[in-house]
PDB file of N, CA and C in Angstrom:
ATOM      1  N   ILE N   1      49.452  50.767 -11.139  1.00 90.00           N
ATOM      2  CA  ILE N   1      50.069  51.048  -9.466  1.00 90.00           C
ATOM      3  C   ILE N   1      50.609  52.487 -10.033  1.00 90.00           C
ATOM      4  N   CYS N   2      51.639  52.736 -10.976  1.00 91.00           N
ATOM      5  CA  CYS N   2      51.691  54.074 -10.973  1.00 91.00           C
ATOM      6  C   CYS N   2      50.755  55.384 -10.740  1.00 91.00           C
ATOM      7  N   GLY N   3      49.630  54.968 -11.524  1.00 92.00           N
ATOM      8  CA  GLY N   3      48.836  56.190 -11.311  1.00 92.00           C
ATOM      9  C   GLY N   3      48.206  56.148  -9.953  1.00 92.00           C
ATOM     10  N   LEU N   4      48.244  54.939  -9.141  1.00 93.00           N
ATOM     11  CA  LEU N   4      47.383  55.150  -7.790  1.00 93.00           C
ATOM     12  C   LEU N   4      48.790  55.427  -6.993  1.00 93.00           C
ATOM     13  N   VAL N   5      49.855  55.433  -7.375  1.00 93.00           N
ATOM     14  CA  VAL N   5      51.124  56.058  -6.471  1.00 93.00           C
ATOM     15  C   VAL N   5      50.876  57.720  -6.483  1.00 93.00           C
ATOM     16  N   ASP N   6      50.810  58.068  -7.953  1.00 89.00           N
ATOM     17  CA  ASP N   6      50.777  59.509  -7.986  1.00 89.00           C
ATOM     18  C   ASP N   6      49.591  60.327  -7.459  1.00 89.00           C
ATOM     19  N   GLU N   7      48.429  59.466  -7.574  1.00 89.00           N
ATOM     20  CA  GLU N   7      47.128  59.779  -6.748  1.00 89.00           C
ATOM     21  C   GLU N   7      47.188  59.989  -5.196  1.00 89.00           C
ATOM     22  N   TYR N   8      48.271  58.820  -4.761  1.00 88.00           N
ATOM     23  CA  TYR N   8      48.310  59.269  -3.254  1.00 88.00           C
ATOM     24  C   TYR N   8      49.114  59.884  -3.043  1.00 88.00           C
ATOM     25  N   CYS N   9      50.268  60.132  -3.915  1.00 86.00           N
ATOM     26  CA  CYS N   9      50.945  61.297  -3.317  1.00 86.00           C
ATOM     27  C   CYS N   9      50.448  62.891  -3.246  1.00 86.00           C
ATOM     28  N   LEU N  10      50.067  62.727  -4.586  1.00 83.00           N
ATOM     29  CA  LEU N  10      49.089  64.165  -4.974  1.00 83.00           C
ATOM     30  C   LEU N  10      48.116  64.309  -3.713  1.00 83.00           C
ATOM     31  N   ARG N  11      47.412  63.747  -3.500  1.00 79.00           N
ATOM     32  CA  ARG N  11      46.228  63.616  -2.402  1.00 79.00           C
ATOM     33  C   ARG N  11      46.715  63.703  -0.955  1.00 79.00           C
ATOM     34  N   ASP N  12      47.795  63.213  -0.598  1.00 64.00           N
ATOM     35  CA  ASP N  12      48.028  63.070   1.065  1.00 64.00           C
ATOM     36  C   ASP N  12      49.024  64.146   1.046  1.00 64.00           C
ATOM     37  N   TRP N  13      49.922  64.640  -0.012  1.00 61.00           N
ATOM     38  CA  TRP N  13      51.093  65.462   0.385  1.00 61.00           C
ATOM     39  C   TRP N  13      51.075  66.827  -0.621  1.00 61.00           C
ATOM     40  N   GLY N  14      50.389  66.858  -1.596  1.00 55.00           N
ATOM     41  CA  GLY N  14      50.262  68.217  -2.626  1.00 55.00           C
ATOM     42  C   GLY N  14      52.200  68.210  -3.259  1.00 55.00           C
ATOM     43  N   LEU N  15      52.535  69.337  -3.423  1.00 57.00           N
ATOM     44  CA  LEU N  15      53.597  69.600  -3.907  1.00 57.00           C
ATOM     45  C   LEU N  15      54.202  70.710  -3.177  1.00 57.00           C
ATOM     46  N   ASN N  16      55.243  70.175  -1.910  1.00 57.00           N
ATOM     47  CA  ASN N  16      55.710  71.105  -1.299  1.00 57.00           C
ATOM     48  C   ASN N  16      57.233  70.851  -0.537  1.00 57.00           C
ATOM     49  N   GLU N  17      58.006  71.732  -0.244  1.00 61.00           N
ATOM     50  CA  GLU N  17      59.187  71.141   0.649  1.00 61.00           C
ATOM     51  C   GLU N  17      60.261  70.766   0.173  1.00 61.00           C
ATOM     52  N   THR N  18      60.319  70.082  -1.089  1.00 60.00           N
ATOM     53  CA  THR N  18      61.557  69.747  -1.833  1.00 60.00           C
ATOM     54  C   THR N  18      61.671  70.204  -3.160  1.00 60.00           C
ATOM     55  N   ALA N  19      63.004  69.999  -3.720  1.00 62.00           N
ATOM     56  CA  ALA N  19      62.930  70.230  -5.237  1.00 62.00           C
ATOM     57  C   ALA N  19      62.484  69.220  -5.969  1.00 62.00           C
ATOM     58  N   ALA N  20      62.566  68.290  -5.804  1.00 63.00           N
ATOM     59  CA  ALA N  20      61.768  67.585  -6.757  1.00 63.00           C
ATOM     60  C   ALA N  20      60.790  66.316  -6.066  1.00 63.00           C
ATOM     61  N   PRO N  21      60.252  67.031  -5.068  1.00 74.00           N
ATOM     62  CA  PRO N  21      59.040  66.436  -4.491  1.00 74.00           C
ATOM     63  C   PRO N  21      57.950  65.275  -4.787  1.00 74.00           C
ATOM     64  N   LEU N  22      57.710  65.262  -6.327  1.00 81.00           N
ATOM     65  CA  LEU N  22      56.639  64.049  -6.637  1.00 81.00           C
ATOM     66  C   LEU N  22      57.775  62.635  -6.728  1.00 81.00           C
ATOM     67  N   GLN N  23      58.874  62.963  -7.307  1.00 86.00           N
ATOM     68  CA  GLN N  23      59.624  61.733  -7.832  1.00 86.00           C
ATOM     69  C   GLN N  23      60.105  61.089  -6.265  1.00 86.00           C
ATOM     70  N   GLU N  24      60.638  61.835  -5.307  1.00 86.00           N
ATOM     71  CA  GLU N  24      60.769  61.361  -3.943  1.00 86.00           C
ATOM     72  C   GLU N  24      59.588  60.679  -3.236  1.00 86.00           C
ATOM     73  N   ARG N  25      58.705  61.430  -3.391  1.00 86.00           N
ATOM     74  CA  ARG N  25      57.286  60.893  -2.833  1.00 86.00           C
ATOM     75  C   ARG N  25      56.716  59.205  -3.618  1.00 86.00           C
ATOM     76  N   LYS N  26      57.225  59.169  -4.647  1.00 90.00           N
ATOM     77  CA  LYS N  26      56.735  58.261  -5.485  1.00 90.00           C
ATOM     78  C   LYS N  26      57.712  57.020  -4.883  1.00 90.00           C
ATOM     79  N   ASP N  27      59.184  57.323  -4.778  1.00 92.00           N
ATOM     80  CA  ASP N  27      59.823  56.483  -4.293  1.00 92.00           C
ATOM     81  C   ASP N  27      59.417  55.991  -2.706  1.00 92.00           C
ATOM     82  N   GLN N  28      59.245  56.982  -2.140  1.00 90.00           N
ATOM     83  CA  GLN N  28      58.618  56.511  -0.789  1.00 90.00           C
ATOM     84  C   GLN N  28      57.533  55.829  -0.639  1.00 90.00           C
ATOM     85  N   VAL N  29      56.546  56.097  -1.595  1.00 91.00           N
ATOM     86  CA  VAL N  29      55.146  55.077  -1.558  1.00 91.00           C
ATOM     87  C   VAL N  29      55.571  53.762  -2.049  1.00 91.00           C
ATOM     88  N   MET N  30      56.528  53.784  -3.056  1.00 95.00           N
ATOM     89  CA  MET N  30      56.646  52.460  -3.671  1.00 95.00           C
ATOM     90  C   MET N  30      57.293  51.455  -2.588  1.00 95.00           C
ATOM     91  N   ALA N  31      58.225  52.012  -1.971  1.00 95.00           N
ATOM     92  CA  ALA N  31      58.733  51.335  -0.655  1.00 95.00           C
ATOM     93  C   ALA N  31      57.888  51.323   0.178  1.00 95.00           C
ATOM     94  N   ALA N  32      57.075  51.898   0.632  1.00 94.00           N
ATOM     95  CA  ALA N  32      55.992  51.626   1.743  1.00 94.00           C
ATOM     96  C   ALA N  32      54.974  50.371   0.928  1.00 94.00           C
ATOM     97  N   LEU N  33      54.789  50.284  -0.281  1.00 94.00           N
ATOM     98  CA  LEU N  33      54.211  49.144  -0.860  1.00 94.00           C
ATOM     99  C   LEU N  33      54.850  47.863  -0.918  1.00 94.00           C
ATOM    100  N   HIS N  34      56.215  48.019  -0.725  1.00 96.00           N
ATOM    101  CA  HIS N  34      57.116  46.897  -0.781  1.00 96.00           C
ATOM    102  C   HIS N  34      56.794  46.370   0.441  1.00 96.00           C
ATOM    103  N   ARG N  35      57.022  47.188   1.362  1.00 95.00           N
ATOM    104  CA  ARG N  35      57.296  46.772   2.989  1.00 95.00           C
ATOM    105  C   ARG N  35      55.763  46.544   3.384  1.00 95.00           C
ATOM    106  N   GLY N  36      54.752  46.657   2.719  1.00 93.00           N
ATOM    107  CA  GLY N  36      53.455  46.321   3.214  1.00 93.00           C
ATOM    108  C   GLY N  36      52.694  47.247   3.935  1.00 93.00           C
ATOM    109  N   GLU N  37      53.403  48.630   4.031  1.00 93.00           N
ATOM    110  CA  GLU N  37      52.730  49.405   4.974  1.00 93.00           C
ATOM    111  C   GLU N  37      51.639  50.257   4.187  1.00 93.00           C
ATOM    112  N   LEU N  38      51.439  49.661   2.907  1.00 93.00           N
ATOM    113  CA  LEU N  38      50.419  50.780   1.914  1.00 93.00           C
ATOM    114  C   LEU N  38      50.089  49.530   1.357  1.00 93.00           C
ATOM    115  N   LEU N  39      48.392  49.205   1.332  1.00 91.00           N
ATOM    116  CA  LEU N  39      47.921  48.396   0.296  1.00 91.00           C
ATOM    117  C   LEU N  39      46.612  49.000  -0.660  1.00 91.00           C
ATOM    118  N   VAL N  40      46.682  48.204  -1.697  1.00 92.00           N
ATOM    119  CA  VAL N  40      45.630  48.876  -2.834  1.00 92.00           C
ATOM    120  C   VAL N  40      44.417  48.275  -2.169  1.00 92.00           C
ATOM    121  N   GLN N  41      43.386  49.165  -1.996  1.00 89.00           N
ATOM    122  CA  GLN N  41      41.891  48.790  -1.668  1.00 89.00           C
ATOM    123  C   GLN N  41      40.785  49.208  -2.890  1.00 89.00           C
ATOM    124  N   PHE N  42      40.131  48.126  -3.156  1.00 90.00           N
ATOM    125  CA  PHE N  42      39.484  48.124  -4.599  1.00 90.00           C
ATOM    126  C   PHE N  42      37.836  48.153  -3.882  1.00 90.00           C
ATOM    127  N   SER N  43      37.048  49.349  -4.338  1.00 88.00           N
ATOM    128  CA  SER N  43      35.597  49.231  -4.082  1.00 88.00           C
ATOM    129  C   SER N  43      34.807  48.824  -4.998  1.00 88.00           C
ATOM    130  N   GLN N  44      34.344  47.829  -4.712  1.00 90.00           N
ATOM    131  CA  GLN N  44      33.335  47.106  -5.720  1.00 90.00           C
ATOM    132  C   GLN N  44      32.017  48.003  -5.838  1.00 90.00           C
ATOM    133  N   GLU N  45      31.464  48.845  -5.500  1.00 90.00           N
ATOM    134  CA  GLU N  45      30.569  50.007  -5.341  1.00 90.00           C
ATOM    135  C   GLU N  45      30.924  50.780  -6.116  1.00 90.00           C
ATOM    136  N   ASP N  46      32.238  51.775  -6.144  1.00 88.00           N
ATOM    137  CA  ASP N  46      32.433  52.518  -6.925  1.00 88.00           C
ATOM    138  C   ASP N  46      33.748  52.483  -7.968  1.00 88.00           C
ATOM    139  N   GLN N  47      33.828  51.162  -8.009  1.00 92.00           N
ATOM    140  CA  GLN N  47      34.746  50.319  -8.948  1.00 92.00           C
ATOM    141  C   GLN N  47      35.827  50.973  -9.331  1.00 92.00           C
ATOM    142  N   ARG N  48      36.521  51.623  -8.346  1.00 92.00           N
ATOM    143  CA  ARG N  48      37.554  52.405  -8.234  1.00 92.00           C
ATOM    144  C   ARG N  48      38.773  51.669  -6.894  1.00 92.00           C
ATOM    145  N   ALA N  49      40.010  51.858  -7.488  1.00 93.00           N
ATOM    146  CA  ALA N  49      41.162  51.646  -6.234  1.00 93.00           C
ATOM    147  C   ALA N  49      41.810  52.685  -5.906  1.00 93.00           C
ATOM    148  N   HIS N  50      42.669  52.582  -4.809  1.00 89.00           N
ATOM    149  CA  HIS N  50      43.211  53.556  -4.208  1.00 89.00           C
ATOM    150  C   HIS N  50      43.956  52.889  -3.040  1.00 89.00           C
ATOM    151  N   LEU N  51      45.261  53.514  -2.707  1.00 92.00           N
ATOM    152  CA  LEU N  51      46.213  53.172  -1.902  1.00 92.00           C
ATOM    153  C   LEU N  51      45.698  53.538  -0.347  1.00 92.00           C
ATOM    154  N   ILE N  52      45.816  52.797   0.382  1.00 89.00           N
ATOM    155  CA  ILE N  52      45.506  53.119   1.878  1.00 89.00           C
ATOM    156  C   ILE N  52      46.586  52.517   2.833  1.00 89.00           C
ATOM    157  N   ASN N  53      46.658  53.105   3.679  1.00 88.00           N
ATOM    158  CA  ASN N  53      48.054  52.824   4.883  1.00 88.00           C
ATOM    159  C   ASN N  53      47.158  51.704   5.961  1.00 88.00           C
ATOM    160  N   VAL N  54      47.845  50.767   6.119  1.00 89.00           N
ATOM    161  CA  VAL N  54      47.568  49.587   6.858  1.00 89.00           C
ATOM    162  C   VAL N  54      46.958  50.209   8.301  1.00 89.00           C
ATOM    163  N   SER N  55      47.079  50.939   8.614  1.00 86.00           N
ATOM    164  CA  SER N  55      46.712  51.623  10.010  1.00 86.00           C
ATOM    165  C   SER N  55      45.497  52.417   9.594  1.00 86.00           C
ATOM    166  N   GLU N  56      44.726  52.427   8.770  1.00 82.00           N
ATOM    167  CA  GLU N  56      43.700  53.132   8.577  1.00 82.00           C
ATOM    168  C   GLU N  56      42.596  51.894   8.496  1.00 82.00           C
ATOM    169  N   LEU N  57      43.346  50.500   8.084  1.00 79.00           N
ATOM    170  CA  LEU N  57      42.290  49.441   7.981  1.00 79.00           C
ATOM    171  C   LEU N  57      41.492  49.271   9.127  1.00 79.00           C
ATOM    172  N   PRO N  58      40.307  48.481   9.306  1.00 76.00           N
ATOM    173  CA  PRO N  58      39.551  48.639  10.388  1.00 76.00           C
ATOM    174  C   PRO N  58      39.775  47.014  11.080  1.00 76.00           C
ATOM    175  N   GLN N  59      40.183  47.038  12.354  1.00 70.00           N
ATOM    176  CA  GLN N  59      40.529  46.061  13.206  1.00 70.00           C
ATOM    177  C   GLN N  59      39.462  45.200  13.018  1.00 70.00           C
ATOM    178  N   VAL N  60      39.617  43.910  13.061  1.00 59.00           N
ATOM    179  CA  VAL N  60      38.712  42.753  12.659  1.00 59.00           C
ATOM    180  C   VAL N  60      37.278  42.926  13.967  1.00 59.00           C
ATOM    181  N   SER N  61      37.959  43.373  14.998  1.00 58.00           N
ATOM    182  CA  SER N  61      36.770  43.555  16.033  1.00 58.00           C
ATOM    183  C   SER N  61      35.793  44.636  15.722  1.00 58.00           C
ATOM    184  N   ASP N  62      36.221  45.625  15.088  1.00 53.00           N
ATOM    185  CA  ASP N  62      35.450  46.545  14.531  1.00 53.00           C
ATOM    186  C   ASP N  62      34.330  46.249  13.133  1.00 53.00           C
ATOM    187  N   VAL N  63      34.714  45.435  12.623  1.00 54.00           N
ATOM    188  CA  VAL N  63      33.977  45.050  11.444  1.00 54.00           C
ATOM    189  C   VAL N  63      32.699  44.225  11.987  1.00 54.00           C
ATOM    190  N   GLU N  64      31.591  44.718  11.097  1.00 56.00           N
ATOM    191  CA  GLU N  64      30.155  44.001  11.171  1.00 56.00           C
ATOM    192  C   GLU N  64      30.255  43.256  10.052  1.00 56.00           C
ATOM    193  N   TYR N  65      29.525  42.163  10.488  1.00 48.00           N
ATOM    194  CA  TYR N  65      29.366  40.888   9.440  1.00 48.00           C
ATOM    195  C   TYR N  65      27.818  40.609   9.401  1.00 48.00           C
ATOM    196  N   GLU N  66      27.616  40.339   8.094  1.00 50.00           N
ATOM    197  CA  GLU N  66      26.366  40.131   7.735  1.00 50.00           C
ATOM    198  C   GLU N  66      25.934  38.674   7.894  1.00 50.00           C
TER     199      GLU N  66
END
């Protein structure tokens, strides 16, 4: 999880605007994970995991089923 949190912080925010940006952002991301605002998404195709904001998830009506 720590690696996913680091990647999310660097991917979505970069390092700017605060004296200790990475640690503060890690704390914010971990809190969002605990609140259920972020989820771990795994891609079987790529065999990779990443964090995703729940607002980015497709709505059930948007998903096509085979």
